Coordinates of C-alpha atoms in Angstrom, one line a residue:
Chain P
M994 CA 18.4 -8.1 -24.8
T995 CA 17.1 -9.4 -21.5
I996 CA 18.0 -9.1 -17.8
E997 CA 20.6 -11.6 -16.9
V998 CA 19.2 -14.6 -15.0
K999 CA 21.2 -13.9 -11.9
L1000 CA 19.5 -10.5 -11.5
A1001 CA 16.1 -11.9 -12.6
N1002 CA 16.3 -14.5 -9.9
I1003 CA 17.0 -11.9 -7.2
I1004 CA 13.9 -10.0 -8.3
A1005 CA 11.8 -13.1 -7.8
D1006 CA 13.5 -14.4 -4.6
P1007 CA 11.6 -13.8 -1.3
G1008 CA 14.9 -14.4 0.6
A1009 CA 16.6 -11.5 -1.3
Y1010 CA 13.9 -9.1 0.0
G1011 CA 14.5 -10.5 3.5
A1012 CA 18.2 -9.6 3.2
L1013 CA 17.3 -6.4 1.2
K1014 CA 20.9 -5.5 0.1
P1015 CA 20.8 -7.9 -2.9
V1016 CA 17.5 -6.3 -4.0
D1017 CA 18.9 -2.8 -3.6
D1018 CA 22.0 -3.7 -5.5
A1019 CA 20.1 -5.4 -8.3
F1020 CA 17.7 -2.5 -8.9
T1021 CA 20.4 0.1 -8.6
E1022 CA 22.2 -1.7 -11.4
L1023 CA 19.0 -2.0 -13.5
R1024 CA 18.0 1.6 -13.0
R1025 CA 21.5 2.6 -14.3
D1026 CA 22.1 0.2 -17.1
N1027 CA 18.8 -1.5 -18.1
P1028 CA 15.8 0.4 -16.8
F1029 CA 13.1 -1.4 -18.7
D1030 CA 13.7 -4.9 -19.9
I1031 CA 12.5 -8.5 -19.8
A1032 CA 13.3 -10.9 -16.9
E1033 CA 12.7 -14.6 -16.9
P1034 CA 13.6 -16.1 -13.5
D1035 CA 13.8 -19.9 -13.2
G1036 CA 10.3 -21.3 -13.1
Y1037 CA 8.6 -18.0 -14.1
D1038 CA 6.9 -16.8 -17.2
P1039 CA 8.8 -13.8 -18.7
F1040 CA 7.9 -10.3 -17.6
W1041 CA 9.0 -6.7 -18.1
V1042 CA 10.6 -5.1 -15.1
A1043 CA 9.6 -1.4 -14.6
C1044 CA 12.0 0.0 -12.0
K1045 CA 12.0 3.7 -12.7
H1046 CA 9.6 6.1 -10.9
A1047 CA 8.5 7.8 -14.1
D1048 CA 7.7 4.5 -15.8
I1049 CA 5.6 3.2 -13.0
L1050 CA 3.6 6.4 -12.9
T1051 CA 3.1 6.2 -16.7
I1052 CA 1.8 2.6 -16.4
E1053 CA -0.4 3.1 -13.4
R1054 CA -2.0 6.2 -14.8
Q1055 CA -3.1 4.4 -17.9
A1056 CA -5.2 1.8 -16.2
D1057 CA -7.2 1.0 -19.4
L1058 CA -3.9 0.1 -21.2
F1059 CA -2.3 -1.8 -18.3
H1060 CA -4.8 -4.0 -16.5
N1061 CA -4.5 -5.5 -13.0
G1062 CA -6.7 -8.6 -13.5
D1063 CA -6.1 -10.1 -16.9
R1064 CA -3.1 -12.0 -15.6
S1065 CA -1.8 -12.6 -12.1
N1066 CA -1.3 -9.3 -10.3
N1067 CA 1.3 -10.8 -8.1
L1068 CA 4.6 -12.2 -9.2
L1069 CA 4.0 -15.9 -9.0
A1070 CA 5.9 -18.9 -10.4
K1071 CA 4.2 -20.9 -13.3
D1072 CA 3.0 -23.7 -11.1
A1073 CA 1.6 -21.2 -8.5
I1074 CA -0.3 -19.5 -11.3
R1075 CA -1.8 -22.8 -12.4
M1076 CA -2.9 -23.5 -8.9
A1077 CA -4.4 -20.0 -8.4
R1078 CA -6.4 -20.5 -11.6
A1079 CA -7.7 -23.9 -10.3
F1080 CA -8.6 -22.5 -6.9
S1081 CA -10.4 -19.5 -8.3
G1082 CA -12.5 -21.5 -10.9
G1083 CA -10.5 -20.3 -13.9
E1084 CA -9.7 -16.7 -13.0
S1085 CA -6.2 -15.2 -13.2
N1086 CA -6.1 -14.3 -9.5
I1087 CA -7.1 -16.4 -6.5
F1088 CA -8.9 -13.3 -5.0
R1089 CA -11.4 -11.1 -6.8
M1090 CA -10.9 -7.8 -5.2
L1091 CA -10.1 -4.1 -5.9
V1092 CA -6.5 -4.9 -6.9
T1093 CA -7.5 -7.7 -9.3
V1094 CA -10.3 -6.1 -11.3
D1095 CA -10.4 -3.3 -13.8
G1096 CA -12.7 -0.8 -15.5
A1097 CA -16.4 -0.6 -14.6
E1098 CA -16.2 -3.4 -12.0
H1099 CA -13.3 -1.7 -10.3
R1100 CA -15.0 1.7 -10.2
A1101 CA -18.2 0.2 -8.8
L1102 CA -16.5 -1.8 -6.1
R1103 CA -14.2 1.1 -5.1
A1104 CA -17.3 3.4 -4.8
V1105 CA -18.7 1.1 -2.1
T1106 CA -16.3 2.2 0.6
F1107 CA -14.6 5.2 -1.0
P1108 CA -16.7 7.7 1.0
A1109 CA -15.5 6.3 4.3
F1110 CA -11.8 6.5 3.4
T1111 CA -11.6 10.2 2.2
A1112 CA -9.4 12.5 4.1
K1113 CA -12.4 14.5 5.3
A1114 CA -14.4 11.4 6.4
L1115 CA -11.5 10.1 8.4
Q1116 CA -11.4 13.3 10.5
G1117 CA -14.5 11.8 12.1
V1118 CA -12.5 8.9 13.5
A1119 CA -9.4 10.8 14.4
D1120 CA -10.3 11.0 18.1
D1121 CA -10.9 7.2 18.2
V1122 CA -7.6 6.6 16.6
R1123 CA -5.8 8.8 19.1
K1124 CA -7.5 6.9 21.9
I1125 CA -6.2 3.6 20.6
A1126 CA -2.7 5.1 20.0
R1127 CA -2.5 6.3 23.6
E1128 CA -3.4 2.8 24.8
F1129 CA -0.5 1.4 22.8
V1130 CA 1.9 4.1 23.9
E1131 CA 1.1 3.4 27.6
L1132 CA 1.5 -0.3 26.9
M1133 CA 5.0 0.3 25.4
L1134 CA 6.1 2.5 28.2
N1135 CA 4.8 0.1 30.8
I1136 CA 6.6 -2.9 29.4
G1137 CA 9.9 -1.0 28.9
P1138 CA 12.7 -0.5 29.1
E1139 CA 12.8 -3.0 26.2
C1140 CA 10.2 -4.4 23.8
D1141 CA 9.9 -5.9 20.3
F1142 CA 8.3 -2.9 18.8
A1143 CA 7.1 -4.9 15.7
R1144 CA 5.4 -7.6 17.6
D1145 CA 4.3 -5.7 20.7
I1146 CA 3.1 -2.5 19.1
A1147 CA 3.3 -2.1 15.3
F1148 CA 1.5 -5.4 14.4
L1149 CA -1.3 -4.6 16.8
Y1150 CA -2.1 -0.9 16.7
P1151 CA -3.1 -0.6 13.0
L1152 CA -5.0 -3.9 13.4
R1153 CA -7.0 -2.5 16.2
V1154 CA -7.8 0.8 14.3
V1155 CA -8.8 -1.0 11.1
M1156 CA -10.9 -3.7 12.9
Q1157 CA -12.7 -1.0 14.8
I1158 CA -13.6 0.9 11.6
L1159 CA -14.6 -2.4 9.9
G1160 CA -16.6 -3.5 12.9
V1161 CA -14.7 -6.6 13.8
P1162 CA -15.1 -7.5 17.5
R1163 CA -11.9 -7.2 19.6
E1164 CA -11.9 -10.9 20.6
D1165 CA -11.7 -11.8 16.9
Q1166 CA -8.7 -9.6 16.1
P1167 CA -5.9 -12.0 17.0
H1168 CA -7.5 -14.5 14.6
I1169 CA -7.5 -12.0 11.8
L1170 CA -3.9 -10.9 12.5
K1171 CA -2.7 -14.5 12.3
L1172 CA -4.5 -15.1 9.0
T1173 CA -3.2 -11.8 7.6
Q1174 CA 0.4 -12.8 8.4
Q1175 CA -0.1 -16.3 6.9
L1176 CA -1.5 -14.6 3.8
F1177 CA 1.1 -12.0 3.2
S1178 CA 4.1 -13.7 4.7
N1179 CA 3.4 -17.1 3.1
S1180 CA 7.1 -17.5 2.1
D1181 CA 8.5 -16.7 5.5
P1182 CA 8.8 -19.6 7.9
D1183 CA 8.6 -17.3 10.9
L1184 CA 5.1 -16.2 10.0
N1185 CA 3.6 -18.6 7.5
R1186 CA 1.1 -21.3 8.1
S1187 CA 3.4 -24.3 8.1
G1188 CA 6.3 -22.7 9.9
T1189 CA 8.7 -24.0 7.3
D1190 CA 10.3 -23.0 4.1
V1191 CA 7.9 -23.7 1.2
T1192 CA 7.9 -23.9 -2.5
P1193 CA 5.8 -21.4 -4.5
A1194 CA 3.2 -24.2 -5.1
Q1195 CA 3.1 -24.9 -1.4
A1196 CA 2.7 -21.2 -0.7
M1197 CA -0.2 -21.0 -3.0
A1198 CA -1.9 -24.0 -1.4
A1199 CA -1.5 -22.3 2.0
I1200 CA -3.0 -19.1 0.6
N1201 CA -6.0 -21.1 -0.5
A1202 CA -6.3 -22.6 3.0
V1203 CA -6.1 -19.1 4.6
M1204 CA -8.7 -17.9 2.1
Q1205 CA -11.1 -20.7 3.2
D1206 CA -10.6 -19.7 6.8
L1207 CA -11.3 -16.0 6.0
E1208 CA -14.4 -16.9 3.9
A1209 CA -15.7 -19.0 6.8
Y1210 CA -15.3 -16.0 9.2
F1211 CA -16.8 -13.4 6.8
G1212 CA -19.6 -15.7 5.7
V1213 CA -21.1 -15.4 9.2
V1214 CA -20.4 -11.6 9.2
T1215 CA -22.4 -11.2 6.0
Q1216 CA -25.4 -13.0 7.4
K1217 CA -25.4 -10.9 10.6
L1218 CA -25.0 -7.6 8.8
R1219 CA -27.7 -8.2 6.2
A1220 CA -30.1 -9.1 9.0
Q1221 CA -29.0 -6.1 11.1
P1222 CA -27.0 -3.4 9.2
A1223 CA -24.5 -1.4 11.3
E1224 CA -22.5 1.8 11.0
N1225 CA -19.2 0.2 9.8
I1226 CA -17.3 -0.7 6.7
N1227 CA -18.2 -4.4 6.8
S1228 CA -21.8 -3.5 6.8
L1229 CA -21.3 -1.3 3.7
I1230 CA -19.7 -4.3 2.0
A1231 CA -22.3 -6.8 3.1
N1232 CA -25.2 -4.6 1.9
A1233 CA -23.6 -3.1 -1.2
R1234 CA -25.4 -3.6 -4.5
I1235 CA -24.1 -3.1 -8.0
D1236 CA -26.9 -2.7 -10.6
G1237 CA -29.4 -3.8 -8.0
E1238 CA -27.6 -7.0 -7.0
Y1239 CA -25.6 -7.9 -4.0
L1240 CA -21.9 -8.4 -4.7
T1241 CA -21.0 -11.9 -5.9
H1242 CA -19.6 -14.3 -3.5
R1243 CA -16.0 -13.8 -4.8
Q1244 CA -16.4 -10.0 -4.9
L1245 CA -17.8 -10.0 -1.4
M1246 CA -15.1 -12.2 0.1
G1247 CA -12.4 -10.5 -1.8
Y1248 CA -13.5 -7.1 -0.4
Y1249 CA -13.6 -8.2 3.2
I1250 CA -10.3 -9.9 2.9
L1251 CA -8.7 -6.9 1.2
V1252 CA -9.7 -4.3 3.8
A1253 CA -9.3 -6.7 6.8
T1254 CA -5.7 -7.7 5.8
A1255 CA -4.1 -5.1 3.5
G1256 CA -5.8 -2.4 5.7
H1257 CA -3.5 -2.9 8.6
D1258 CA -0.5 -5.0 7.4
T1259 CA 1.2 -2.4 5.3
T1260 CA 0.7 0.3 8.0
S1261 CA 2.2 -2.1 10.6
N1262 CA 5.2 -2.7 8.4
T1263 CA 5.8 1.0 7.8
T1264 CA 5.3 1.8 11.5
A1265 CA 7.9 -0.9 12.5
A1266 CA 10.3 0.2 9.9
A1267 CA 10.0 3.9 10.9
L1268 CA 10.9 3.2 14.5
W1269 CA 13.8 1.0 13.4
A1270 CA 15.0 4.0 11.4
L1271 CA 14.7 6.3 14.4
A1272 CA 16.5 3.8 16.7
E1273 CA 19.5 4.0 14.4
R1274 CA 19.3 7.8 14.1
P1275 CA 19.0 9.6 17.4
E1276 CA 19.6 12.9 15.6
V1277 CA 16.3 12.4 13.7
L1278 CA 14.4 11.7 16.9
A1279 CA 15.9 14.9 18.4
Q1280 CA 15.0 16.8 15.2
I1281 CA 11.4 15.8 15.4
K1282 CA 11.1 16.4 19.1
A1283 CA 12.6 19.9 18.7
D1284 CA 10.3 20.7 15.8
P1285 CA 7.0 18.7 15.7
A1286 CA 6.2 20.3 12.3
Q1287 CA 8.7 17.7 10.9
M1288 CA 6.2 15.0 11.8
N1289 CA 4.5 14.8 8.3
G1290 CA 8.0 14.7 6.7
F1291 CA 8.9 11.8 9.0
V1292 CA 5.7 9.9 8.1
E1293 CA 6.2 10.5 4.4
E1294 CA 9.9 9.4 4.5
S1295 CA 9.0 6.4 6.5
I1296 CA 6.5 5.3 3.8
R1297 CA 9.2 5.8 1.2
W1298 CA 11.8 4.0 3.3
A1299 CA 9.6 1.0 4.1
T1300 CA 7.7 0.8 0.8
P1301 CA 5.9 -2.3 2.2
V1302 CA 4.3 -3.3 -1.1
K1303 CA 7.4 -4.3 -3.1
T1304 CA 5.7 -5.3 -6.3
F1305 CA 2.5 -5.6 -8.2
M1306 CA 2.0 -6.9 -11.8
R1307 CA 0.1 -5.4 -14.7
S1308 CA -0.5 -6.7 -18.3
A1309 CA -0.9 -4.8 -21.5
T1310 CA -4.3 -4.7 -23.1
A1311 CA -2.9 -3.6 -26.5
D1312 CA 0.5 -3.3 -28.3
T1313 CA 2.3 -0.3 -27.0
E1314 CA 5.7 1.1 -26.3
L1315 CA 7.8 2.3 -23.3
R1316 CA 11.3 3.7 -23.3
G1317 CA 11.5 2.7 -26.9
R1318 CA 10.8 -0.9 -26.2
K1319 CA 7.8 -2.6 -27.9
I1320 CA 5.3 -4.2 -25.4
A1321 CA 3.0 -6.7 -26.9
K1322 CA -0.7 -7.1 -26.0
G1323 CA -0.8 -9.5 -23.1
D1324 CA 2.8 -8.9 -21.9
W1325 CA 3.2 -9.2 -18.1
I1326 CA 4.9 -6.2 -16.3
L1327 CA 6.4 -6.0 -12.8
L1328 CA 6.2 -2.7 -11.1
S1329 CA 8.9 -2.3 -8.4
Y1330 CA 7.7 0.3 -6.0
H1331 CA 10.8 -0.4 -3.9
S1332 CA 13.0 0.6 -6.8
A1333 CA 10.9 3.6 -7.8
N1334 CA 11.2 4.9 -4.3
R1335 CA 15.0 4.8 -4.6
D1336 CA 15.2 6.2 -8.1
E1337 CA 18.2 8.6 -8.2
D1338 CA 16.4 10.8 -10.8
V1339 CA 13.7 11.6 -8.2
F1340 CA 15.3 11.3 -4.8
A1341 CA 18.7 12.8 -3.9
N1342 CA 20.8 10.3 -1.9
P1343 CA 18.0 7.8 -2.0
F1344 CA 19.6 5.5 0.5
D1345 CA 19.6 8.2 3.2
F1346 CA 16.7 8.5 5.6
D1347 CA 15.8 12.2 5.2
I1348 CA 12.7 13.6 6.7
T1349 CA 13.2 17.0 5.1
R1350 CA 12.6 15.9 1.5
K1351 CA 10.2 18.4 0.0
P1352 CA 8.3 17.3 -2.0
N1353 CA 8.7 13.7 -1.1
K1354 CA 7.4 12.1 -4.3
Q1355 CA 7.3 8.5 -2.9
I1356 CA 4.8 6.2 -4.7
A1357 CA 4.4 3.4 -2.1
F1358 CA 0.6 3.7 -2.3
G1359 CA 0.7 3.5 -6.1
S1360 CA -0.9 6.1 -8.4
G1361 CA -3.9 6.4 -10.7
P1362 CA -7.3 4.7 -10.4
H1363 CA -5.8 1.8 -8.3
V1364 CA -4.1 4.1 -5.8
C1365 CA -4.3 2.7 -2.3
L1366 CA -7.8 3.2 -0.9
G1367 CA -6.5 3.5 2.7
Q1368 CA -3.6 5.8 2.1
H1369 CA -5.1 8.7 4.1
L1370 CA -6.0 6.4 7.0
A1371 CA -2.5 5.0 7.0
R1372 CA -0.9 8.5 7.2
M1373 CA -3.3 9.6 9.9
E1374 CA -2.6 6.4 12.0
M1375 CA 1.1 6.9 11.9
R1376 CA 1.1 10.6 12.5
I1377 CA -1.1 10.2 15.6
L1378 CA 1.0 7.4 17.0
W1379 CA 4.2 9.4 16.6
E1380 CA 2.5 12.5 18.1
E1381 CA 1.7 10.5 21.1
L1382 CA 4.9 8.4 21.4
L1383 CA 7.8 10.5 20.4
P1384 CA 7.5 13.3 22.9
R1385 CA 7.5 10.7 25.7
L1386 CA 10.8 9.1 24.6
K1387 CA 14.0 10.4 26.1
S1388 CA 16.2 7.9 24.3
L1389 CA 15.8 5.0 21.8
E1390 CA 18.2 2.4 20.5
L1391 CA 18.2 -1.0 19.0
A1392 CA 18.4 -3.9 21.5
G1393 CA 18.9 -6.6 19.0
E1394 CA 18.9 -7.2 15.2
P1395 CA 15.7 -6.3 13.3
K1396 CA 14.7 -8.6 10.5
W1397 CA 12.7 -8.1 7.3
T1398 CA 10.1 -10.7 6.2
K1399 CA 11.0 -12.8 3.2
S1400 CA 8.5 -11.9 0.5
V1401 CA 8.4 -10.4 -3.0
F1402 CA 5.0 -8.8 -2.2
V1403 CA 4.5 -7.3 1.2
V1404 CA 7.6 -6.8 3.3
G1405 CA 8.3 -5.3 6.7
P1406 CA 10.3 -5.8 9.8
K1407 CA 9.1 -9.0 11.6
T1408 CA 11.1 -8.0 14.7
V1409 CA 12.4 -4.7 15.9
P1410 CA 14.0 -5.1 19.4
V1411 CA 14.4 -1.7 21.1
R1412 CA 15.6 -0.2 24.4
Y1413 CA 14.2 3.1 25.5
A1414 CA 14.0 5.6 28.3
V1415 CA 11.0 7.7 29.1
N1416 CA 11.0 11.5 29.8
Chain R
M878 CA -14.9 24.0 -22.8
L879 CA -13.6 26.8 -25.0
Q880 CA -11.5 29.4 -23.4
P881 CA -13.6 32.6 -22.8
I882 CA -12.0 35.6 -24.5
G883 CA -10.3 38.0 -22.3
E884 CA -10.1 35.7 -19.3
P885 CA -7.0 33.9 -17.9
A886 CA -6.2 30.6 -19.5
F887 CA -7.7 27.5 -17.9
R888 CA -5.2 25.7 -15.7
Q889 CA -4.6 22.2 -14.6
Y890 CA -3.9 20.9 -11.0
L891 CA -2.3 17.6 -10.1
C892 CA -3.3 15.6 -7.0
R893 CA 0.0 14.8 -5.2
Y894 CA -1.6 11.7 -3.6
C895 CA -2.8 9.9 -6.7
G896 CA -2.0 11.7 -10.0
Y897 CA -5.6 12.9 -10.7
V898 CA -5.6 16.0 -12.9
Y899 CA -8.3 18.7 -12.2
D900 CA -8.6 20.5 -15.5
E901 CA -10.6 23.7 -15.2
A902 CA -11.7 23.4 -18.8
V903 CA -13.3 20.0 -18.0
G904 CA -14.4 20.4 -14.4
D905 CA -15.4 17.3 -12.5
P906 CA -18.9 16.4 -13.9
D907 CA -19.2 13.2 -11.8
S908 CA -19.0 15.4 -8.7
G909 CA -21.3 18.0 -10.1
I910 CA -18.6 20.5 -11.0
A911 CA -19.3 22.2 -14.3
A912 CA -16.7 22.6 -17.1
G913 CA -15.0 26.0 -16.7
T914 CA -15.0 26.0 -12.9
R915 CA -11.8 27.5 -11.6
Y916 CA -9.9 25.6 -9.0
A917 CA -10.3 28.6 -6.7
D918 CA -14.0 28.3 -7.1
L919 CA -14.3 24.7 -6.2
P920 CA -16.4 24.3 -3.0
E921 CA -14.3 23.7 0.1
E922 CA -16.0 20.3 0.6
W923 CA -14.8 19.1 -2.9
I924 CA -12.5 16.1 -2.7
C925 CA -10.2 14.5 -5.2
P926 CA -12.6 12.0 -6.9
Q927 CA -9.9 9.4 -7.3
C928 CA -8.3 9.3 -3.9
G929 CA -10.4 11.4 -1.5
A930 CA -7.7 14.0 -0.8
T931 CA -8.9 17.5 0.2
K932 CA -8.7 20.4 -2.2
E933 CA -5.4 21.5 -0.7
G934 CA -3.8 18.2 -2.0
L935 CA -3.6 19.5 -5.6
D936 CA -0.8 21.5 -7.0
L937 CA -0.8 23.8 -10.1
I938 CA 0.9 22.1 -13.1
S939 CA 0.0 24.3 -16.0

């Protein structure tokens, strides 16, 4: 038995994630009728689809049995995989970074910046984050009574926070934002490099071009920071050594690119989706304003609601079994975090936005050894922004139609037009 | 580590942010926490070795 092609094609279609409902409908059906089976969309190698919350936890917490880097860790068409292999000099993934390596290499790379991203360490930058949040709140209130919250605030605030922590000068930040959007939204003509609809192979060629631009930028950064180390994350990366040696060129570039792009894009997406949800639910805004203790529940539910990373791939390192199905060594497995975060077995009324869920067992950051390095920073950024913004808002409503980006990987609202009044 | 006679059973705690399990019988040797260290006796500065959550981020599971 396999997943019918119509459903399989939806799972692999960036446009379906832009519309969202086809994806929600497809995964609701799969969770109910066929929770772990093989899909083979047109043009893709076959892969298992894990759509249940419990199955994704099982897979992610057995990181030795289910590897990130042996095959593509993104859902790519066959021709895009061939191109990634060519661009990377024969590796499975175009980037060599935390999300595409396993075992000892993963542990060593993660240890380079882990101390800076712990919940305790981040308390040391909370005042700086609040200062930046206040700047953006003032900006929003000044440009009111309407703005595009995604483009005017949400894309820029986490970018500024992360760039400050990394040590990227402010004048370079628009360049990094543009390259990030070209990287993660390579299927969306509103944000990608060519400004047009592209084939999977064209998207991969564009990713390679973005990678070259990022490598050019960070090549200079490495030279500067090795000559003159600084108190920031980029300096940790530039000067890191594993077994006495600097990181290889691909490890180094992959690390910079990961923290400089994934470090803000997913938080931007969640922030924009959260305000979209509030604009449609004045009662939730009133609930938070009346009881600020609900803020953490709002942040956690926003993360579940947005689930900005829709999919990652794993591959089995040995023959194994899940839900009574036999997985062969080498099999490719899609993890749908979007589906897991709407799993009826874990979340009552999963299509309701409910800030009172307790506990909220969302797994948008993943789980296990590959859990998102920046999850505590992301939560802190969002909580601080809402603490500064929401008490200032008297009213909030949509002033146009928000739109999701078209991607099977990182998805968020690319526009959230809102109208608001200030207290 | 073997359960000392007459003492409460060793317990396990799950990090709600990443799924790491702190097993009192095992401790957290990489962080200098000896086998047999009770969760309650973990130093306040201890963090989840997998995700960096604070000690309060773990829940009793068994």
